[in-house]
JSON list of C-alpha atoms in Angstrom, two decimals:
[
{"chain": "T", "resi": 1, "resn": "MET", "atom": "CA", "xyz": [-5.54, 0.39, -6.71]},
{"chain": "T", "resi": 2, "resn": "ASP", "atom": "CA", "xyz": [-6.88, 3.61, -8.30]},
{"chain": "T", "resi": 3, "resn": "ALA", "atom": "CA", "xyz": [-5.87, 7.31, -7.40]},
{"chain": "T", "resi": 4, "resn": "GLU", "atom": "CA", "xyz": [-8.93, 7.85, -4.94]},
{"chain": "T", "resi": 5, "resn": "ASN", "atom": "CA", "xyz": [-8.29, 4.49, -3.13]},
{"chain": "T", "resi": 6, "resn": "MET", "atom": "CA", "xyz": [-4.50, 5.27, -2.95]},
{"chain": "T", "resi": 7, "resn": "MET", "atom": "CA", "xyz": [-5.20, 8.55, -1.45]},
{"chain": "T", "resi": 8, "resn": "ASN", "atom": "CA", "xyz": [-7.76, 7.32, 1.15]},
{"chain": "T", "resi": 9, "resn": "ALA", "atom": "CA", "xyz": [-5.10, 4.45, 2.36]},
{"chain": "T", "resi": 10, "resn": "GLN", "atom": "CA", "xyz": [-2.31, 7.37, 2.56]},
{"chain": "T", "resi": 11, "resn": "ASN", "atom": "CA", "xyz": [-4.65, 9.28, 4.82]},
{"chain": "T", "resi": 12, "resn": "LEU", "atom": "CA", "xyz": [-5.47, 6.40, 7.40]},
{"chain": "T", "resi": 13, "resn": "THR", "atom": "CA", "xyz": [-1.81, 5.38, 7.54]},
{"chain": "T", "resi": 14, "resn": "ALA", "atom": "CA", "xyz": [-0.87, 9.22, 8.22]},
{"chain": "T", "resi": 15, "resn": "GLU", "atom": "CA", "xyz": [-3.72, 9.01, 10.91]},
{"chain": "T", "resi": 16, "resn": "LEU", "atom": "CA", "xyz": [-2.59, 5.84, 12.85]},
{"chain": "T", "resi": 17, "resn": "PRO", "atom": "CA", "xyz": [0.89, 4.61, 13.35]},
{"chain": "T", "resi": 18, "resn": "PRO", "atom": "CA", "xyz": [1.76, 1.87, 10.71]},
{"chain": "T", "resi": 19, "resn": "LYS", "atom": "CA", "xyz": [2.92, -0.41, 13.38]},
{"chain": "T", "resi": 20, "resn": "ALA", "atom": "CA", "xyz": [-0.67, -0.68, 15.04]},
{"chain": "T", "resi": 21, "resn": "ILE", "atom": "CA", "xyz": [-2.05, -1.07, 11.43]},
{"chain": "T", "resi": 22, "resn": "LEU", "atom": "CA", "xyz": [0.11, -3.98, 11.08]},
{"chain": "T", "resi": 23, "resn": "GLU", "atom": "CA", "xyz": [-0.40, -5.57, 14.36]},
{"chain": "T", "resi": 24, "resn": "ALA", "atom": "CA", "xyz": [-4.38, -4.94, 13.87]},
{"chain": "T", "resi": 25, "resn": "ILE", "atom": "CA", "xyz": [-4.04, -7.06, 10.58]},
{"chain": "T", "resi": 26, "resn": "LEU", "atom": "CA", "xyz": [-2.19, -9.78, 12.03]},
{"chain": "T", "resi": 27, "resn": "PHE", "atom": "CA", "xyz": [-4.71, -10.19, 14.88]},
{"chain": "T", "resi": 28, "resn": "ALA", "atom": "CA", "xyz": [-7.51, -10.21, 12.46]},
{"chain": "T", "resi": 29, "resn": "ALA", "atom": "CA", "xyz": [-5.78, -12.57, 9.86]},
{"chain": "T", "resi": 30, "resn": "SER", "atom": "CA", "xyz": [-6.41, -16.66, 10.26]},
{"chain": "T", "resi": 31, "resn": "GLU", "atom": "CA", "xyz": [-3.17, -17.24, 8.44]},
{"chain": "T", "resi": 32, "resn": "PRO", "atom": "CA", "xyz": [0.03, -15.89, 7.88]},
{"chain": "T", "resi": 33, "resn": "ILE", "atom": "CA", "xyz": [0.36, -12.80, 6.03]},
{"chain": "T", "resi": 34, "resn": "SER", "atom": "CA", "xyz": [3.29, -11.99, 3.57]},
{"chain": "T", "resi": 35, "resn": "VAL", "atom": "CA", "xyz": [5.04, -8.75, 3.09]},
{"chain": "T", "resi": 36, "resn": "LYS", "atom": "CA", "xyz": [3.46, -8.49, -0.49]},
{"chain": "T", "resi": 37, "resn": "GLN", "atom": "CA", "xyz": [-0.13, -8.67, 1.24]},
{"chain": "T", "resi": 38, "resn": "PHE", "atom": "CA", "xyz": [0.63, -6.14, 3.41]},
{"chain": "T", "resi": 39, "resn": "ARG", "atom": "CA", "xyz": [1.89, -3.81, 0.88]},
{"chain": "T", "resi": 40, "resn": "HIS", "atom": "CA", "xyz": [-1.25, -4.48, -1.17]},
{"chain": "T", "resi": 41, "resn": "ALA", "atom": "CA", "xyz": [-3.19, -3.26, 1.93]},
{"chain": "T", "resi": 42, "resn": "LEU", "atom": "CA", "xyz": [-0.82, -0.34, 2.85]},
{"chain": "T", "resi": 43, "resn": "PRO", "atom": "CA", "xyz": [0.24, 0.99, -0.49]},
{"chain": "T", "resi": 44, "resn": "ALA", "atom": "CA", "xyz": [1.45, 4.14, 1.29]},
{"chain": "T", "resi": 45, "resn": "LEU", "atom": "CA", "xyz": [4.01, 2.14, 3.34]},
{"chain": "T", "resi": 46, "resn": "SER", "atom": "CA", "xyz": [7.52, 0.73, 1.60]},
{"chain": "T", "resi": 47, "resn": "THR", "atom": "CA", "xyz": [8.54, -2.80, 1.83]},
{"chain": "T", "resi": 48, "resn": "ARG", "atom": "CA", "xyz": [11.17, -1.54, 4.12]},
{"chain": "T", "resi": 49, "resn": "ASP", "atom": "CA", "xyz": [8.97, 0.25, 6.51]},
{"chain": "T", "resi": 50, "resn": "ILE", "atom": "CA", "xyz": [6.38, -2.60, 6.73]},
{"chain": "T", "resi": 51, "resn": "ARG", "atom": "CA", "xyz": [9.48, -5.20, 7.57]},
{"chain": "T", "resi": 52, "resn": "ASN", "atom": "CA", "xyz": [10.83, -2.58, 10.03]},
{"chain": "T", "resi": 53, "resn": "GLY", "atom": "CA", "xyz": [7.23, -2.18, 11.60]},
{"chain": "T", "resi": 54, "resn": "LEU", "atom": "CA", "xyz": [6.97, -5.85, 12.16]},
{"chain": "T", "resi": 55, "resn": "THR", "atom": "CA", "xyz": [10.73, -6.06, 13.68]},
{"chain": "T", "resi": 56, "resn": "GLU", "atom": "CA", "xyz": [9.35, -3.31, 16.12]},
{"chain": "T", "resi": 57, "resn": "LEU", "atom": "CA", "xyz": [6.30, -5.38, 16.88]},
{"chain": "T", "resi": 58, "resn": "ARG", "atom": "CA", "xyz": [8.42, -8.48, 17.59]},
{"chain": "T", "resi": 59, "resn": "ASN", "atom": "CA", "xyz": [10.74, -6.45, 19.99]},
{"chain": "T", "resi": 60, "resn": "ASP", "atom": "CA", "xyz": [7.89, -4.85, 21.73]},
{"chain": "T", "resi": 61, "resn": "TYR", "atom": "CA", "xyz": [6.48, -8.35, 22.37]},
{"chain": "T", "resi": 62, "resn": "GLN", "atom": "CA", "xyz": [9.92, -9.63, 23.69]},
{"chain": "T", "resi": 63, "resn": "GLU", "atom": "CA", "xyz": [10.41, -6.83, 25.83]},
{"chain": "T", "resi": 64, "resn": "LEU", "atom": "CA", "xyz": [6.97, -6.80, 27.50]},
{"chain": "T", "resi": 65, "resn": "HIS", "atom": "CA", "xyz": [7.09, -10.61, 28.25]},
{"chain": "T", "resi": 66, "resn": "ARG", "atom": "CA", "xyz": [3.86, -11.33, 26.42]},
{"chain": "T", "resi": 67, "resn": "SER", "atom": "CA", "xyz": [2.19, -14.74, 26.07]},
{"chain": "T", "resi": 68, "resn": "PHE", "atom": "CA", "xyz": [2.50, -14.58, 22.37]},
{"chain": "T", "resi": 69, "resn": "ARG", "atom": "CA", "xyz": [5.09, -13.48, 19.71]},
{"chain": "T", "resi": 70, "resn": "LEU", "atom": "CA", "xyz": [5.39, -12.60, 16.25]},
{"chain": "T", "resi": 71, "resn": "VAL", "atom": "CA", "xyz": [6.91, -15.39, 13.94]},
{"chain": "T", "resi": 72, "resn": "GLU", "atom": "CA", "xyz": [7.72, -16.22, 10.31]},
{"chain": "T", "resi": 73, "resn": "VAL", "atom": "CA", "xyz": [5.85, -19.06, 9.31]},
{"chain": "T", "resi": 74, "resn": "ALA", "atom": "CA", "xyz": [4.92, -20.24, 5.64]},
{"chain": "T", "resi": 75, "resn": "ASN", "atom": "CA", "xyz": [6.58, -17.33, 3.78]},
{"chain": "T", "resi": 76, "resn": "GLY", "atom": "CA", "xyz": [4.59, -14.97, 5.79]},
{"chain": "T", "resi": 77, "resn": "TYR", "atom": "CA", "xyz": [4.06, -13.30, 9.26]},
{"chain": "T", "resi": 78, "resn": "GLN", "atom": "CA", "xyz": [1.73, -14.60, 12.18]},
{"chain": "T", "resi": 79, "resn": "ILE", "atom": "CA", "xyz": [1.06, -14.12, 16.04]},
{"chain": "T", "resi": 80, "resn": "CYS", "atom": "CA", "xyz": [1.28, -17.28, 17.68]},
{"chain": "T", "resi": 81, "resn": "THR", "atom": "CA", "xyz": [1.18, -18.20, 21.55]},
{"chain": "T", "resi": 82, "resn": "CYS", "atom": "CA", "xyz": [4.44, -18.82, 23.09]},
{"chain": "T", "resi": 83, "resn": "PRO", "atom": "CA", "xyz": [5.30, -22.55, 23.67]},
{"chain": "T", "resi": 84, "resn": "GLU", "atom": "CA", "xyz": [5.52, -22.25, 27.43]},
{"chain": "T", "resi": 85, "resn": "TYR", "atom": "CA", "xyz": [1.70, -21.57, 27.45]},
{"chain": "T", "resi": 86, "resn": "ALA", "atom": "CA", "xyz": [0.70, -24.66, 25.16]},
{"chain": "T", "resi": 87, "resn": "ALA", "atom": "CA", "xyz": [-0.37, -26.74, 27.97]},
{"chain": "T", "resi": 88, "resn": "TRP", "atom": "CA", "xyz": [-3.03, -24.14, 29.28]},
{"chain": "T", "resi": 89, "resn": "VAL", "atom": "CA", "xyz": [-4.00, -23.55, 25.88]},
{"chain": "T", "resi": 90, "resn": "GLN", "atom": "CA", "xyz": [-4.40, -27.29, 25.45]},
{"chain": "T", "resi": 91, "resn": "LYS", "atom": "CA", "xyz": [-6.44, -27.37, 28.64]},
{"chain": "T", "resi": 92, "resn": "PHE", "atom": "CA", "xyz": [-8.46, -24.88, 27.67]},
{"chain": "T", "resi": 93, "resn": "TYR", "atom": "CA", "xyz": [-9.74, -26.40, 23.96]},
{"chain": "T", "resi": 94, "resn": "THR", "atom": "CA", "xyz": [-11.24, -29.73, 25.00]},
{"chain": "T", "resi": 95, "resn": "ARG", "atom": "CA", "xyz": [-10.61, -30.84, 21.44]},
{"chain": "T", "resi": 96, "resn": "GLN", "atom": "CA", "xyz": [-8.35, -29.47, 18.98]},
{"chain": "T", "resi": 97, "resn": "VAL", "atom": "CA", "xyz": [-8.55, -29.05, 15.06]},
{"chain": "T", "resi": 98, "resn": "ARG", "atom": "CA", "xyz": [-5.74, -30.77, 13.43]},
{"chain": "T", "resi": 99, "resn": "VAL", "atom": "CA", "xyz": [-5.22, -32.70, 10.03]},
{"chain": "T", "resi": 100, "resn": "THR", "atom": "CA", "xyz": [-5.64, -36.30, 10.95]},
{"chain": "T", "resi": 101, "resn": "LEU", "atom": "CA", "xyz": [-2.83, -38.49, 9.27]},
{"chain": "T", "resi": 102, "resn": "SER", "atom": "CA", "xyz": [-2.58, -42.08, 9.12]},
{"chain": "T", "resi": 103, "resn": "PRO", "atom": "CA", "xyz": [1.20, -43.61, 9.28]},
{"chain": "T", "resi": 104, "resn": "SER", "atom": "CA", "xyz": [1.21, -44.05, 5.61]},
{"chain": "T", "resi": 105, "resn": "ALA", "atom": "CA", "xyz": [0.31, -40.65, 5.29]},
{"chain": "T", "resi": 106, "resn": "LEU", "atom": "CA", "xyz": [2.77, -39.36, 7.43]},
{"chain": "T", "resi": 107, "resn": "GLU", "atom": "CA", "xyz": [5.36, -41.52, 5.91]},
{"chain": "T", "resi": 108, "resn": "THR", "atom": "CA", "xyz": [4.37, -40.18, 2.27]},
{"chain": "T", "resi": 109, "resn": "LEU", "atom": "CA", "xyz": [4.32, -36.66, 3.38]},
{"chain": "T", "resi": 110, "resn": "ALA", "atom": "CA", "xyz": [7.99, -37.01, 5.15]},
{"chain": "T", "resi": 111, "resn": "ILE", "atom": "CA", "xyz": [9.22, -38.49, 1.62]},
{"chain": "T", "resi": 112, "resn": "VAL", "atom": "CA", "xyz": [7.62, -35.81, -0.35]},
{"chain": "T", "resi": 113, "resn": "ALA", "atom": "CA", "xyz": [9.14, -32.84, 2.32]},
{"chain": "T", "resi": 114, "resn": "TYR", "atom": "CA", "xyz": [12.25, -34.37, 2.30]},
{"chain": "T", "resi": 115, "resn": "LYS", "atom": "CA", "xyz": [12.94, -35.03, -1.32]},
{"chain": "T", "resi": 116, "resn": "GLN", "atom": "CA", "xyz": [10.74, -32.66, -3.15]},
{"chain": "T", "resi": 117, "resn": "PRO", "atom": "CA", "xyz": [9.99, -32.49, -5.66]},
{"chain": "T", "resi": 118, "resn": "VAL", "atom": "CA", "xyz": [9.13, -35.83, -6.31]},
{"chain": "T", "resi": 119, "resn": "THR", "atom": "CA", "xyz": [7.08, -38.28, -8.82]},
{"chain": "T", "resi": 120, "resn": "ARG", "atom": "CA", "xyz": [4.91, -40.85, -7.47]},
{"chain": "T", "resi": 121, "resn": "ALA", "atom": "CA", "xyz": [7.23, -43.40, -8.81]},
{"chain": "T", "resi": 122, "resn": "ASP", "atom": "CA", "xyz": [9.75, -41.88, -6.63]},
{"chain": "T", "resi": 123, "resn": "VAL", "atom": "CA", "xyz": [7.46, -42.23, -3.72]},
{"chain": "T", "resi": 124, "resn": "ALA", "atom": "CA", "xyz": [6.54, -45.65, -4.42]},
{"chain": "T", "resi": 125, "resn": "ALA", "atom": "CA", "xyz": [10.12, -46.75, -4.96]},
{"chain": "T", "resi": 126, "resn": "ILE", "atom": "CA", "xyz": [11.04, -45.31, -1.47]},
{"chain": "T", "resi": 127, "resn": "ARG", "atom": "CA", "xyz": [7.87, -46.72, 0.42]},
{"chain": "T", "resi": 128, "resn": "GLY", "atom": "CA", "xyz": [7.95, -50.01, -1.67]},
{"chain": "T", "resi": 129, "resn": "VAL", "atom": "CA", "xyz": [4.15, -49.89, -2.12]},
{"chain": "T", "resi": 130, "resn": "ASN", "atom": "CA", "xyz": [1.94, -48.08, -4.55]},
{"chain": "T", "resi": 131, "resn": "SER", "atom": "CA", "xyz": [1.31, -44.39, -3.30]},
{"chain": "T", "resi": 132, "resn": "ASP", "atom": "CA", "xyz": [-1.23, -43.17, -5.51]},
{"chain": "T", "resi": 133, "resn": "SER", "atom": "CA", "xyz": [-4.30, -42.77, -3.25]},
{"chain": "T", "resi": 134, "resn": "VAL", "atom": "CA", "xyz": [-2.17, -41.79, -0.14]},
{"chain": "T", "resi": 135, "resn": "LEU", "atom": "CA", "xyz": [-0.63, -38.62, -2.44]},
{"chain": "T", "resi": 136, "resn": "ASN", "atom": "CA", "xyz": [-4.31, -37.86, -3.54]},
{"chain": "T", "resi": 137, "resn": "SER", "atom": "CA", "xyz": [-5.37, -37.81, -0.18]},
{"chain": "T", "resi": 138, "resn": "LEU", "atom": "CA", "xyz": [-2.50, -35.45, 0.92]},
{"chain": "T", "resi": 139, "resn": "VAL", "atom": "CA", "xyz": [-3.28, -33.13, -2.01]},
{"chain": "T", "resi": 140, "resn": "GLU", "atom": "CA", "xyz": [-7.18, -32.99, -0.94]},
{"chain": "T", "resi": 141, "resn": "LYS", "atom": "CA", "xyz": [-5.80, -31.96, 2.35]},
{"chain": "T", "resi": 142, "resn": "ARG", "atom": "CA", "xyz": [-3.83, -29.08, 0.76]},
{"chain": "T", "resi": 143, "resn": "LEU", "atom": "CA", "xyz": [-0.42, -30.37, 2.46]},
{"chain": "T", "resi": 144, "resn": "VAL", "atom": "CA", "xyz": [0.82, -31.49, -0.80]},
{"chain": "T", "resi": 145, "resn": "CYS", "atom": "CA", "xyz": [0.54, -29.72, -4.10]},
{"chain": "T", "resi": 146, "resn": "ILE", "atom": "CA", "xyz": [1.64, -30.56, -8.11]},
{"chain": "T", "resi": 147, "resn": "ALA", "atom": "CA", "xyz": [4.56, -28.74, -8.63]},
{"chain": "T", "resi": 148, "resn": "GLY", "atom": "CA", "xyz": [4.91, -29.16, -12.00]},
{"chain": "T", "resi": 149, "resn": "ARG", "atom": "CA", "xyz": [6.17, -31.86, -14.80]},
{"chain": "T", "resi": 150, "resn": "LYS", "atom": "CA", "xyz": [9.43, -33.79, -14.93]},
{"chain": "T", "resi": 151, "resn": "GLU", "atom": "CA", "xyz": [11.59, -33.45, -17.73]},
{"chain": "T", "resi": 152, "resn": "GLY", "atom": "CA", "xyz": [12.10, -36.10, -20.13]},
{"chain": "T", "resi": 153, "resn": "THR", "atom": "CA", "xyz": [9.87, -39.27, -21.11]},
{"chain": "T", "resi": 154, "resn": "GLY", "atom": "CA", "xyz": [6.37, -39.34, -19.89]},
{"chain": "T", "resi": 155, "resn": "ARG", "atom": "CA", "xyz": [6.63, -35.92, -18.40]},
{"chain": "T", "resi": 156, "resn": "SER", "atom": "CA", "xyz": [5.43, -37.20, -14.74]},
{"chain": "T", "resi": 157, "resn": "LEU", "atom": "CA", "xyz": [3.56, -35.20, -12.26]},
{"chain": "T", "resi": 158, "resn": "LEU", "atom": "CA", "xyz": [6.11, -33.67, -9.44]},
{"chain": "T", "resi": 159, "resn": "PHE", "atom": "CA", "xyz": [4.78, -33.03, -5.94]},
{"chain": "T", "resi": 160, "resn": "SER", "atom": "CA", "xyz": [5.72, -30.89, -3.35]},
{"chain": "T", "resi": 161, "resn": "THR", "atom": "CA", "xyz": [4.52, -29.66, -0.03]},
{"chain": "T", "resi": 162, "resn": "THR", "atom": "CA", "xyz": [2.53, -26.49, 0.44]},
{"chain": "T", "resi": 163, "resn": "ASP", "atom": "CA", "xyz": [2.25, -23.46, 2.62]},
{"chain": "T", "resi": 164, "resn": "ALA", "atom": "CA", "xyz": [-0.46, -25.12, 4.45]},
{"chain": "T", "resi": 165, "resn": "PHE", "atom": "CA", "xyz": [2.20, -27.79, 5.18]},
{"chain": "T", "resi": 166, "resn": "LEU", "atom": "CA", "xyz": [4.47, -25.35, 6.70]},
{"chain": "T", "resi": 167, "resn": "GLN", "atom": "CA", "xyz": [2.04, -23.69, 8.66]},
{"chain": "T", "resi": 168, "resn": "GLN", "atom": "CA", "xyz": [0.41, -27.11, 10.13]},
{"chain": "T", "resi": 169, "resn": "PHE", "atom": "CA", "xyz": [3.99, -27.72, 11.42]},
{"chain": "T", "resi": 170, "resn": "GLY", "atom": "CA", "xyz": [5.21, -24.40, 12.12]},
{"chain": "T", "resi": 171, "resn": "LEU", "atom": "CA", "xyz": [7.90, -24.09, 9.78]},
{"chain": "T", "resi": 172, "resn": "LYS", "atom": "CA", "xyz": [9.19, -20.72, 7.86]},
{"chain": "T", "resi": 173, "resn": "ASP", "atom": "CA", "xyz": [10.11, -22.71, 4.98]},
{"chain": "T", "resi": 174, "resn": "PRO", "atom": "CA", "xyz": [11.47, -26.40, 4.08]},
{"chain": "T", "resi": 175, "resn": "SER", "atom": "CA", "xyz": [15.26, -25.73, 5.18]},
{"chain": "T", "resi": 176, "resn": "GLU", "atom": "CA", "xyz": [13.54, -25.62, 8.94]},
{"chain": "T", "resi": 177, "resn": "LEU", "atom": "CA", "xyz": [12.58, -29.23, 8.62]},
{"chain": "T", "resi": 178, "resn": "PRO", "atom": "CA", "xyz": [13.61, -31.41, 11.59]},
{"chain": "T", "resi": 179, "resn": "SER", "atom": "CA", "xyz": [16.69, -33.95, 11.10]},
{"chain": "T", "resi": 180, "resn": "ILE", "atom": "CA", "xyz": [15.84, -37.62, 11.15]},
{"chain": "T", "resi": 181, "resn": "GLU", "atom": "CA", "xyz": [17.17, -37.54, 14.91]},
{"chain": "T", "resi": 182, "resn": "GLU", "atom": "CA", "xyz": [14.92, -34.67, 15.86]},
{"chain": "T", "resi": 183, "resn": "ILE", "atom": "CA", "xyz": [11.92, -36.58, 14.38]},
{"chain": "T", "resi": 184, "resn": "GLU", "atom": "CA", "xyz": [12.74, -39.78, 16.49]},
{"chain": "T", "resi": 185, "resn": "GLU", "atom": "CA", "xyz": [12.63, -37.85, 19.57]},
{"chain": "T", "resi": 186, "resn": "LEU", "atom": "CA", "xyz": [9.33, -35.88, 18.66]},
{"chain": "T", "resi": 187, "resn": "LEU", "atom": "CA", "xyz": [7.55, -39.50, 17.58]},
{"chain": "T", "resi": 188, "resn": "SER", "atom": "CA", "xyz": [9.21, -40.84, 21.16]},
{"chain": "T", "resi": 189, "resn": "THR", "atom": "CA", "xyz": [7.62, -37.98, 23.07]},
{"chain": "T", "resi": 190, "resn": "ALA", "atom": "CA", "xyz": [4.69, -38.09, 21.40]},
{"chain": "T", "resi": 191, "resn": "SER", "atom": "CA", "xyz": [3.94, -41.77, 22.06]},
{"chain": "T", "resi": 192, "resn": "ALA", "atom": "CA", "xyz": [5.02, -41.39, 25.72]},
{"chain": "T", "resi": 193, "resn": "GLU", "atom": "CA", "xyz": [2.31, -38.37, 26.01]},
{"chain": "T", "resi": 194, "resn": "GLU", "atom": "CA", "xyz": [-0.45, -40.71, 24.12]},
{"chain": "T", "resi": 195, "resn": "LYS", "atom": "CA", "xyz": [0.37, -43.55, 26.54]},
{"chain": "T", "resi": 196, "resn": "ASN", "atom": "CA", "xyz": [0.10, -41.51, 29.67]},
{"chain": "T", "resi": 197, "resn": "MET", "atom": "CA", "xyz": [-3.59, -39.52, 28.47]},
{"chain": "T", "resi": 198, "resn": "GLU", "atom": "CA", "xyz": [-4.69, -42.98, 28.00]},
{"chain": "T", "resi": 199, "resn": "ALA", "atom": "CA", "xyz": [-3.71, -43.99, 31.24]},
{"chain": "T", "resi": 200, "resn": "MET", "atom": "CA", "xyz": [-5.44, -40.91, 32.98]},
{"chain": "T", "resi": 201, "resn": "GLU", "atom": "CA", "xyz": [-8.72, -41.85, 31.07]}
]
């Protein structure tokens, strides 16, 4: 950023509360915003100032019992609706935009998520079938990416999950992946809800 733009940014930051500027950016963004991205837009603010402002926003929303909250997801920050309002939001939207995954794609995605970084051969060995086409599909959906090459003979491609994957599943980072028991419980609940919806139709 040149000197003139830097000065303009500093003037804007001086005129408006930093916390309000952060909030405006969060509301306008459709994806999580990292601290680095905030710093690029607000060079007059330090990393500490930005983190403090975000913490204040999070506390404000909680104290005011707002229907939304500030969360850390996919290595950034995003404003999301509180879980208790999910049913009402779902009623409003007659159709939800979701990444549709087949059972084989979900299985492959789970292997990548829990074993990453993995090669095509690793995935095939665990699934017991060739998974090249499924992996390619997940890469096209931006849920999986090529993360490098394995050391040694052959230098096989390595695959890992992406920030889009974290955002899709509402995770801050891969360490927040649910346990096997939690996954089984979620699948059981989802199956029951799907049957209820079919019965209502």
